[in-house]
């Protein structure tokens, strides 16, 4: 059984973190103090034990900061997580630990290790090198100064954005086209009879999608894309300069080269090549989409070209006119329990699994269910996962999958079964009305369950390569692949049934959903590419990093004219929130997830043969092999964008 969360308290969380730090320091000291002949067992095995220890600790303590109903416990858990993370970072900077691992890496035994132990050693040495252990004292001092400054800049960037306030002042008469209740949510303006439209998404998106006032859409677009610009632009410029200096300290030509050393893409040139392979076909289709939207603009009496503040409005209009999908009607076919049963049936058939609910769950809340995953052939337990699917005050507000115990080989040769948790916020059943999911929520459930399967089916020998420990730009691919089943009429017919009548979802509704998904998809994808292009331009190998030039270059990709005087990067949190030189990963994972799914599309949409091959070739190795090698093994060829472009209707 996994942990018993019913007895968790703030004190128990602090206690488990204290004990982990104490035991972890003892393990590190054991490595450092050893004065005999170094081997894997006395040098690397304690590091593996340390990784396992911290995995268990996160699952028992800090994780509860996302889900506990007790505010004090959440705060304690978050503080404990910060303490645990700081301690782990400190270990990376211990010179004596680095010297011990380095000494082992130079032994004869280390040269003859099997592939997984060798990878564990190589990755450990790489981590130490990236922490600066092979730099001179002067370089390390400079590195520490730069890293500290980047933390300060990141905090300031977020603070400026959070505290920035600007509004579009409107009257009720200005809200033509807005849905009922929109005005009720707005704060009153200073002048009687006026209202304030803030720059928050719940205010901005409905306005941009529905307001018939083109002039006001332009004004709000300008305000939205100049948020905190005076404060955040210089912060961004300084951050880009500092990142480049850090890269050069490590001998890399750019920050992107430095960061991508540990990613699937390996270097920024492969990302630009990836983008260029998409831009040409997307631009051709995007031009057609722009013309179609432009005709609507002309019909409304505007004789100039489509602009950024027109896109959402006319996209919404076209969506309603041509693909009038009633989302509430669609939800009637997706009661949550039925969707879960269908998801279990399909993944069970495809991957050779079965699922059983475990009682009692001993979870952190009565709504949480616990399941075990079993191998269909042997009947052996493989993993457990918790399902926490309904909203609560103080709970994590999005959807995510959390590793609580990562799978790994135990010293006695047995395998520790992984434990994970899927956390979401679907509508809770009320009385005799079940929880009904929008189709987008069905996608979310399948997506996050893809992460659960990735964590659960691993057979990686070491914790270092288990859980979500694969290349950062590949980690979403095993969840992206899952979404494809939710667009297939044959698959949906197996579980999408009306919660009252039991009737299967009509095929015309599925066709409408797919058509609506594909509407203006080229323009939407080009916009995503433009964000990644800007990010890579700022951090990649080029002499000209002038932000205005880079922004213009990126905006040209979108096929929409630039908006003079705006600078949206000042509110583009990804650039200062850990996605620097990494924004491409969203699209990268989707393209390769679609490519993997192409085998199902070609050989059988729920083929157990393909499914079990995917399980053994991709999910079970997890991070123990390079993602590019996993793809090559499963696909039997180099990955391509053909399946992605076919899904978008660009290739047939």
PDB file of N, CA and C in Angstrom, residues 324-406:
ATOM      1  N   UNK A 324     -21.104  25.302 -35.266  1.00  0.00           N
ATOM      2  CA  UNK A 324     -21.841  25.668 -34.056  1.00  0.00           C
ATOM      3  C   UNK A 324     -21.985  24.521 -33.076  1.00  0.00           C
ATOM      4  N   UNK A 325     -20.898  24.144 -32.441  1.00  0.00           N
ATOM      5  CA  UNK A 325     -20.920  23.049 -31.477  1.00  0.00           C
ATOM      6  C   UNK A 325     -21.460  23.569 -30.153  1.00  0.00           C
ATOM      7  N   UNK A 326     -22.499  22.925 -29.653  1.00  0.00           N
ATOM      8  CA  UNK A 326     -23.040  23.257 -28.340  1.00  0.00           C
ATOM      9  C   UNK A 326     -22.256  22.450 -27.308  1.00  0.00           C
ATOM     10  N   UNK A 327     -21.338  23.121 -26.618  1.00  0.00           N
ATOM     11  CA  UNK A 327     -20.443  22.415 -25.704  1.00  0.00           C
ATOM     12  C   UNK A 327     -21.196  21.747 -24.558  1.00  0.00           C
ATOM     13  N   UNK A 328     -22.291  22.363 -24.138  1.00  0.00           N
ATOM     14  CA  UNK A 328     -23.083  21.754 -23.067  1.00  0.00           C
ATOM     15  C   UNK A 328     -23.758  20.470 -23.546  1.00  0.00           C
ATOM     16  N   UNK A 329     -24.190  20.471 -24.811  1.00  0.00           N
ATOM     17  CA  UNK A 329     -24.778  19.250 -25.370  1.00  0.00           C
ATOM     18  C   UNK A 329     -23.726  18.150 -25.460  1.00  0.00           C
ATOM     19  N   UNK A 330     -22.529  18.521 -25.873  1.00  0.00           N
ATOM     20  CA  UNK A 330     -21.441  17.544 -25.981  1.00  0.00           C
ATOM     21  C   UNK A 330     -21.137  16.929 -24.621  1.00  0.00           C
ATOM     22  N   UNK A 331     -21.141  17.753 -23.579  1.00  0.00           N
ATOM     23  CA  UNK A 331     -20.802  17.268 -22.235  1.00  0.00           C
ATOM     24  C   UNK A 331     -21.768  16.199 -21.740  1.00  0.00           C
ATOM     25  N   UNK A 332     -22.995  16.195 -22.252  1.00  0.00           N
ATOM     26  CA  UNK A 332     -23.977  15.188 -21.830  1.00  0.00           C
ATOM     27  C   UNK A 332     -23.493  13.767 -22.147  1.00  0.00           C
ATOM     28  N   UNK A 333     -22.561  13.649 -23.083  1.00  0.00           N
ATOM     29  CA  UNK A 333     -22.058  12.331 -23.488  1.00  0.00           C
ATOM     30  C   UNK A 333     -20.794  11.922 -22.724  1.00  0.00           C
ATOM     31  N   UNK A 334     -20.341  12.780 -21.824  1.00  0.00           N
ATOM     32  CA  UNK A 334     -19.080  12.495 -21.139  1.00  0.00           C
ATOM     33  C   UNK A 334     -19.206  12.559 -19.618  1.00  0.00           C
ATOM     34  N   UNK A 335     -20.044  11.712 -18.997  1.00  0.00           N
ATOM     35  CA  UNK A 335     -20.027  11.641 -17.538  1.00  0.00           C
ATOM     36  C   UNK A 335     -18.674  11.094 -17.076  1.00  0.00           C
ATOM     37  N   UNK A 336     -18.116  11.699 -16.046  1.00  0.00           N
ATOM     38  CA  UNK A 336     -16.740  11.414 -15.637  1.00  0.00           C
ATOM     39  C   UNK A 336     -16.478   9.929 -15.388  1.00  0.00           C
ATOM     40  N   UNK A 337     -17.326   9.292 -14.583  1.00  0.00           N
ATOM     41  CA  UNK A 337     -17.073   7.885 -14.246  1.00  0.00           C
ATOM     42  C   UNK A 337     -17.033   7.015 -15.498  1.00  0.00           C
ATOM     43  N   UNK A 338     -17.890   7.336 -16.449  1.00  0.00           N
ATOM     44  CA  UNK A 338     -17.942   6.590 -17.705  1.00  0.00           C
ATOM     45  C   UNK A 338     -16.675   6.819 -18.527  1.00  0.00           C
ATOM     46  N   UNK A 339     -16.194   8.060 -18.518  1.00  0.00           N
ATOM     47  CA  UNK A 339     -14.964   8.383 -19.242  1.00  0.00           C
ATOM     48  C   UNK A 339     -13.782   7.637 -18.625  1.00  0.00           C
ATOM     49  N   UNK A 340     -13.734   7.609 -17.289  1.00  0.00           N
ATOM     50  CA  UNK A 340     -12.645   6.887 -16.614  1.00  0.00           C
ATOM     51  C   UNK A 340     -12.684   5.407 -16.976  1.00  0.00           C
ATOM     52  N   UNK A 341     -13.875   4.819 -16.940  1.00  0.00           N
ATOM     53  CA  UNK A 341     -14.011   3.403 -17.306  1.00  0.00           C
ATOM     54  C   UNK A 341     -13.548   3.171 -18.746  1.00  0.00           C
ATOM     55  N   UNK A 342     -13.934   4.084 -19.644  1.00  0.00           N
ATOM     56  CA  UNK A 342     -13.517   3.957 -21.039  1.00  0.00           C
ATOM     57  C   UNK A 342     -12.016   4.106 -21.198  1.00  0.00           C
ATOM     58  N   UNK A 343     -11.444   5.057 -20.477  1.00  0.00           N
ATOM     59  CA  UNK A 343      -9.995   5.274 -20.530  1.00  0.00           C
ATOM     60  C   UNK A 343      -9.253   4.036 -20.035  1.00  0.00           C
ATOM     61  N   UNK A 344      -9.760   3.442 -18.952  1.00  0.00           N
ATOM     62  CA  UNK A 344      -9.147   2.216 -18.440  1.00  0.00           C
ATOM     63  C   UNK A 344      -9.273   1.075 -19.447  1.00  0.00           C
ATOM     64  N   UNK A 345     -10.447   0.968 -20.078  1.00  0.00           N
ATOM     65  CA  UNK A 345     -10.672  -0.127 -21.032  1.00  0.00           C
ATOM     66  C   UNK A 345      -9.746   0.004 -22.241  1.00  0.00           C
ATOM     67  N   UNK A 346      -9.623   1.220 -22.760  1.00  0.00           N
ATOM     68  CA  UNK A 346      -8.807   1.434 -23.965  1.00  0.00           C
ATOM     69  C   UNK A 346      -7.324   1.255 -23.656  1.00  0.00           C
ATOM     70  N   UNK A 347      -6.842   1.900 -22.591  1.00  0.00           N
ATOM     71  CA  UNK A 347      -5.417   1.760 -22.258  1.00  0.00           C
ATOM     72  C   UNK A 347      -5.109   0.342 -21.790  1.00  0.00           C
ATOM     73  N   UNK A 348      -6.087  -0.302 -21.157  1.00  0.00           N
ATOM     74  CA  UNK A 348      -5.888  -1.692 -20.759  1.00  0.00           C
ATOM     75  C   UNK A 348      -5.692  -2.588 -21.961  1.00  0.00           C
ATOM     76  N   UNK A 349      -6.547  -2.408 -22.965  1.00  0.00           N
ATOM     77  CA  UNK A 349      -6.456  -3.207 -24.191  1.00  0.00           C
ATOM     78  C   UNK A 349      -5.167  -2.913 -24.949  1.00  0.00           C
ATOM     79  N   UNK A 350      -4.849  -1.633 -25.062  1.00  0.00           N
ATOM     80  CA  UNK A 350      -3.705  -1.230 -25.888  1.00  0.00           C
ATOM     81  C   UNK A 350      -2.374  -1.591 -25.229  1.00  0.00           C
ATOM     82  N   UNK A 351      -2.261  -1.348 -23.928  1.00  0.00           N
ATOM     83  CA  UNK A 351      -0.969  -1.507 -23.256  1.00  0.00           C
ATOM     84  C   UNK A 351      -0.856  -2.784 -22.423  1.00  0.00           C
ATOM     85  N   UNK A 352      -1.921  -3.596 -22.406  1.00  0.00           N
ATOM     86  CA  UNK A 352      -1.856  -4.842 -21.654  1.00  0.00           C
ATOM     87  C   UNK A 352      -1.939  -4.634 -20.158  1.00  0.00           C
ATOM     88  N   UNK A 353      -2.919  -3.827 -19.721  1.00  0.00           N
ATOM     89  CA  UNK A 353      -3.053  -3.465 -18.310  1.00  0.00           C
ATOM     90  C   UNK A 353      -4.453  -3.760 -17.806  1.00  0.00           C
ATOM     91  N   UNK A 354      -4.594  -3.838 -16.490  1.00  0.00           N
ATOM     92  CA  UNK A 354      -5.910  -3.834 -15.862  1.00  0.00           C
ATOM     93  C   UNK A 354      -5.823  -2.936 -14.633  1.00  0.00           C
ATOM     94  N   UNK A 355      -6.992  -2.481 -14.177  1.00  0.00           N
ATOM     95  CA  UNK A 355      -7.044  -1.514 -13.082  1.00  0.00           C
ATOM     96  C   UNK A 355      -8.023  -1.997 -12.019  1.00  0.00           C
ATOM     97  N   UNK A 356      -7.680  -1.756 -10.760  1.00  0.00           N
ATOM     98  CA  UNK A 356      -8.582  -2.079  -9.660  1.00  0.00           C
ATOM     99  C   UNK A 356      -8.586  -0.923  -8.668  1.00  0.00           C
ATOM    100  N   UNK A 357      -9.772  -0.591  -8.195  1.00  0.00           N
ATOM    101  CA  UNK A 357      -9.855   0.442  -7.164  1.00  0.00           C
ATOM    102  C   UNK A 357      -9.492  -0.169  -5.817  1.00  0.00           C
ATOM    103  N   UNK A 358      -8.754   0.580  -5.013  1.00  0.00           N
ATOM    104  CA  UNK A 358      -8.290   0.109  -3.712  1.00  0.00           C
ATOM    105  C   UNK A 358      -9.056   0.834  -2.617  1.00  0.00           C
ATOM    106  N   UNK A 359      -9.609   0.070  -1.689  1.00  0.00           N
ATOM    107  CA  UNK A 359     -10.307   0.638  -0.537  1.00  0.00           C
ATOM    108  C   UNK A 359      -9.681   0.094   0.748  1.00  0.00           C
ATOM    109  N   UNK A 360      -9.494   0.931   1.773  1.00  0.00           N
ATOM    110  CA  UNK A 360      -9.657   2.387   1.743  1.00  0.00           C
ATOM    111  C   UNK A 360      -8.464   3.052   1.058  1.00  0.00           C
ATOM    112  N   UNK A 361      -8.698   4.241   0.546  1.00  0.00           N
ATOM    113  CA  UNK A 361      -7.629   4.951  -0.153  1.00  0.00           C
ATOM    114  C   UNK A 361      -6.606   5.529   0.815  1.00  0.00           C
ATOM    115  N   UNK A 362      -7.047   5.817   2.065  1.00  0.00           N
ATOM    116  CA  UNK A 362      -6.169   6.461   3.051  1.00  0.00           C
ATOM    117  C   UNK A 362      -5.521   7.717   2.463  1.00  0.00           C
ATOM    118  N   UNK A 363      -6.346   8.492   1.750  1.00  0.00           N
ATOM    119  CA  UNK A 363      -5.839   9.657   1.033  1.00  0.00           C
ATOM    120  C   UNK A 363      -6.018  10.921   1.866  1.00  0.00           C
ATOM    121  N   UNK A 364      -5.690  12.057   1.264  1.00  0.00           N
ATOM    122  CA  UNK A 364      -5.717  13.351   1.940  1.00  0.00           C
ATOM    123  C   UNK A 364      -7.107  13.981   1.946  1.00  0.00           C
ATOM    124  N   UNK A 365      -8.056  13.363   1.203  1.00  0.00           N
ATOM    125  CA  UNK A 365      -9.428  13.872   1.195  1.00  0.00           C
ATOM    126  C   UNK A 365     -10.354  12.744   0.792  1.00  0.00           C
ATOM    127  N   UNK A 366     -11.579  12.822   1.275  1.00  0.00           N
ATOM    128  CA  UNK A 366     -12.534  11.733   1.023  1.00  0.00           C
ATOM    129  C   UNK A 366     -12.898  11.592  -0.450  1.00  0.00           C
ATOM    130  N   UNK A 367     -12.725  12.645  -1.251  1.00  0.00           N
ATOM    131  CA  UNK A 367     -13.047  12.568  -2.681  1.00  0.00           C
ATOM    132  C   UNK A 367     -12.001  11.798  -3.484  1.00  0.00           C
ATOM    133  N   UNK A 368     -10.843  11.560  -2.888  1.00  0.00           N
ATOM    134  CA  UNK A 368      -9.720  10.987  -3.626  1.00  0.00           C
ATOM    135  C   UNK A 368      -9.856   9.468  -3.719  1.00  0.00           C
ATOM    136  N   UNK A 369      -9.671   8.945  -4.929  1.00  0.00           N
ATOM    137  CA  UNK A 369      -9.704   7.493  -5.146  1.00  0.00           C
ATOM    138  C   UNK A 369      -8.282   6.980  -5.353  1.00  0.00           C
ATOM    139  N   UNK A 370      -8.071   5.720  -4.980  1.00  0.00           N
ATOM    140  CA  UNK A 370      -6.779   5.067  -5.171  1.00  0.00           C
ATOM    141  C   UNK A 370      -6.973   3.853  -6.081  1.00  0.00           C
ATOM    142  N   UNK A 371      -6.102   3.724  -7.070  1.00  0.00           N
ATOM    143  CA  UNK A 371      -6.171   2.596  -8.004  1.00  0.00           C
ATOM    144  C   UNK A 371      -4.824   1.890  -8.053  1.00  0.00           C
ATOM    145  N   UNK A 372      -4.884   0.597  -8.341  1.00  0.00           N
ATOM    146  CA  UNK A 372      -3.652  -0.110  -8.643  1.00  0.00           C
ATOM    147  C   UNK A 372      -3.683  -0.527 -10.110  1.00  0.00           C
ATOM    148  N   UNK A 373      -2.516  -0.511 -10.718  1.00  0.00           N
ATOM    149  CA  UNK A 373      -2.356  -0.929 -12.112  1.00  0.00           C
ATOM    150  C   UNK A 373      -1.687  -2.295 -12.106  1.00  0.00           C
ATOM    151  N   UNK A 374      -2.253  -3.224 -12.855  1.00  0.00           N
ATOM    152  CA  UNK A 374      -1.716  -4.574 -12.921  1.00  0.00           C
ATOM    153  C   UNK A 374      -1.357  -4.938 -14.357  1.00  0.00           C
ATOM    154  N   UNK A 375      -0.372  -5.800 -14.500  1.00  0.00           N
ATOM    155  CA  UNK A 375      -0.052  -6.340 -15.815  1.00  0.00           C
ATOM    156  C   UNK A 375      -1.106  -7.375 -16.181  1.00  0.00           C
ATOM    157  N   UNK A 376      -1.679  -7.227 -17.363  1.00  0.00           N
ATOM    158  CA  UNK A 376      -2.797  -8.079 -17.772  1.00  0.00           C
ATOM    159  C   UNK A 376      -2.386  -9.544 -17.912  1.00  0.00           C
ATOM    160  N   UNK A 377      -1.183  -9.790 -18.367  1.00  0.00           N
ATOM    161  CA  UNK A 377      -0.747 -11.165 -18.610  1.00  0.00           C
ATOM    162  C   UNK A 377      -0.379 -11.890 -17.322  1.00  0.00           C
ATOM    163  N   UNK A 378       0.431 -11.240 -16.488  1.00  0.00           N
ATOM    164  CA  UNK A 378       0.939 -11.913 -15.287  1.00  0.00           C
ATOM    165  C   UNK A 378       0.076 -11.691 -14.056  1.00  0.00           C
ATOM    166  N   UNK A 379      -0.756 -10.636 -14.095  1.00  0.00           N
ATOM    167  CA  UNK A 379      -1.541 -10.296 -12.921  1.00  0.00           C
ATOM    168  C   UNK A 379      -0.744  -9.580 -11.847  1.00  0.00           C
ATOM    169  N   UNK A 380       0.525  -9.297 -12.106  1.00  0.00           N
ATOM    170  CA  UNK A 380       1.372  -8.635 -11.115  1.00  0.00           C
ATOM    171  C   UNK A 380       1.018  -7.160 -10.979  1.00  0.00           C
ATOM    172  N   UNK A 381       1.085  -6.666  -9.726  1.00  0.00           N
ATOM    173  CA  UNK A 381       0.908  -5.230  -9.506  1.00  0.00           C
ATOM    174  C   UNK A 381       2.099  -4.492 -10.106  1.00  0.00           C
ATOM    175  N   UNK A 382       1.785  -3.398 -10.794  1.00  0.00           N
ATOM    176  CA  UNK A 382       2.833  -2.583 -11.408  1.00  0.00           C
ATOM    177  C   UNK A 382       3.006  -1.270 -10.654  1.00  0.00           C
ATOM    178  N   UNK A 383       1.890  -0.644 -10.278  1.00  0.00           N
ATOM    179  CA  UNK A 383       1.957   0.695  -9.684  1.00  0.00           C
ATOM    180  C   UNK A 383       0.635   1.027  -9.009  1.00  0.00           C
ATOM    181  N   UNK A 384       0.639   2.118  -8.249  1.00  0.00           N
ATOM    182  CA  UNK A 384      -0.579   2.708  -7.693  1.00  0.00           C
ATOM    183  C   UNK A 384      -0.656   4.162  -8.145  1.00  0.00           C
ATOM    184  N   UNK A 385      -1.871   4.674  -8.249  1.00  0.00           N
ATOM    185  CA  UNK A 385      -2.021   6.118  -8.439  1.00  0.00           C
ATOM    186  C   UNK A 385      -3.297   6.600  -7.762  1.00  0.00           C
ATOM    187  N   UNK A 386      -3.218   7.819  -7.241  1.00  0.00           N
ATOM    188  CA  UNK A 386      -4.360   8.497  -6.644  1.00  0.00           C
ATOM    189  C   UNK A 386      -5.021   9.368  -7.709  1.00  0.00           C
ATOM    190  N   UNK A 387      -6.334   9.499  -7.622  1.00  0.00           N
ATOM    191  CA  UNK A 387      -7.082  10.377  -8.525  1.00  0.00           C
ATOM    192  C   UNK A 387      -7.846  11.394  -7.686  1.00  0.00           C
ATOM    193  N   UNK A 388      -7.394  12.640  -7.725  1.00  0.00           N
ATOM    194  CA  UNK A 388      -8.002  13.744  -6.976  1.00  0.00           C
ATOM    195  C   UNK A 388      -8.563  14.706  -8.021  1.00  0.00           C
ATOM    196  N   UNK A 389      -9.849  14.559  -8.339  1.00  0.00           N
ATOM    197  CA  UNK A 389     -10.379  15.150  -9.568  1.00  0.00           C
ATOM    198  C   UNK A 389     -11.341  16.315  -9.380  1.00  0.00           C
ATOM    199  N   UNK A 390     -11.680  16.675  -8.138  1.00  0.00           N
ATOM    200  CA  UNK A 390     -12.681  17.722  -7.938  1.00  0.00           C
ATOM    201  C   UNK A 390     -12.078  18.924  -7.210  1.00  0.00           C
ATOM    202  N   UNK A 391     -12.595  20.126  -7.485  1.00  0.00           N
ATOM    203  CA  UNK A 391     -12.016  21.334  -6.879  1.00  0.00           C
ATOM    204  C   UNK A 391     -12.303  21.443  -5.385  1.00  0.00           C
ATOM    205  N   UNK A 392     -11.381  22.088  -4.677  1.00  0.00           N
ATOM    206  CA  UNK A 392     -11.541  22.416  -3.261  1.00  0.00           C
ATOM    207  C   UNK A 392     -10.825  23.734  -3.001  1.00  0.00           C
ATOM    208  N   UNK A 393     -11.225  24.418  -1.961  1.00  0.00           N
ATOM    209  CA  UNK A 393     -10.532  25.644  -1.578  1.00  0.00           C
ATOM    210  C   UNK A 393      -9.071  25.327  -1.262  1.00  0.00           C
ATOM    211  N   UNK A 394      -8.181  26.125  -1.825  1.00  0.00           N
ATOM    212  CA  UNK A 394      -6.763  25.978  -1.528  1.00  0.00           C
ATOM    213  C   UNK A 394      -6.048  24.920  -2.333  1.00  0.00           C
ATOM    214  N   UNK A 395      -6.781  24.174  -3.146  1.00  0.00           N
ATOM    215  CA  UNK A 395      -6.169  23.098  -3.929  1.00  0.00           C
ATOM    216  C   UNK A 395      -5.509  23.664  -5.189  1.00  0.00           C
ATOM    217  N   UNK A 396      -4.509  22.978  -5.688  1.00  0.00           N
ATOM    218  CA  UNK A 396      -3.886  23.295  -6.976  1.00  0.00           C
ATOM    219  C   UNK A 396      -4.985  23.499  -8.015  1.00  0.00           C
ATOM    220  N   UNK A 397      -4.926  24.606  -8.753  1.00  0.00           N
ATOM    221  CA  UNK A 397      -6.086  25.015  -9.554  1.00  0.00           C
ATOM    222  C   UNK A 397      -6.089  24.483 -10.984  1.00  0.00           C
ATOM    223  N   UNK A 398      -5.009  23.870 -11.419  1.00  0.00           N
ATOM    224  CA  UNK A 398      -4.955  23.359 -12.789  1.00  0.00           C
ATOM    225  C   UNK A 398      -5.000  21.831 -12.762  1.00  0.00           C
ATOM    226  N   UNK A 399      -4.537  21.201 -13.824  1.00  0.00           N
ATOM    227  CA  UNK A 399      -4.446  19.742 -13.883  1.00  0.00           C
ATOM    228  C   UNK A 399      -2.978  19.358 -14.007  1.00  0.00           C
ATOM    229  N   UNK A 400      -2.584  18.331 -13.261  1.00  0.00           N
ATOM    230  CA  UNK A 400      -1.181  17.909 -13.289  1.00  0.00           C
ATOM    231  C   UNK A 400      -1.066  16.490 -12.755  1.00  0.00           C
ATOM    232  N   UNK A 401       0.063  15.866 -13.072  1.00  0.00           N
ATOM    233  CA  UNK A 401       0.388  14.551 -12.524  1.00  0.00           C
ATOM    234  C   UNK A 401       1.650  14.693 -11.683  1.00  0.00           C
ATOM    235  N   UNK A 402       1.621  14.128 -10.485  1.00  0.00           N
ATOM    236  CA  UNK A 402       2.725  14.265  -9.539  1.00  0.00           C
ATOM    237  C   UNK A 402       3.332  12.896  -9.230  1.00  0.00           C
ATOM    238  N   UNK A 403       4.657  12.741  -9.336  1.00  0.00           N
ATOM    239  CA  UNK A 403       5.294  11.496  -8.891  1.00  0.00           C
ATOM    240  C   UNK A 403       5.450  11.520  -7.369  1.00  0.00           C
ATOM    241  N   UNK A 404       4.961  10.495  -6.694  1.00  0.00           N
ATOM    242  CA  UNK A 404       5.076  10.412  -5.236  1.00  0.00           C
ATOM    243  C   UNK A 404       6.162   9.423  -4.820  1.00  0.00           C
ATOM    244  N   UNK A 405       6.278   8.328  -5.536  1.00  0.00           N
ATOM    245  CA  UNK A 405       7.388   7.378  -5.374  1.00  0.00           C
ATOM    246  C   UNK A 405       7.810   6.968  -6.776  1.00  0.00           C
ATOM    247  N   UNK A 406       9.082   7.122  -7.098  1.00  0.00           N
ATOM    248  CA  UNK A 406       9.536   6.751  -8.440  1.00  0.00           C
ATOM    249  C   UNK A 406       9.978   5.293  -8.447  1.00  0.00           C
TER     250      UNK A 406
END
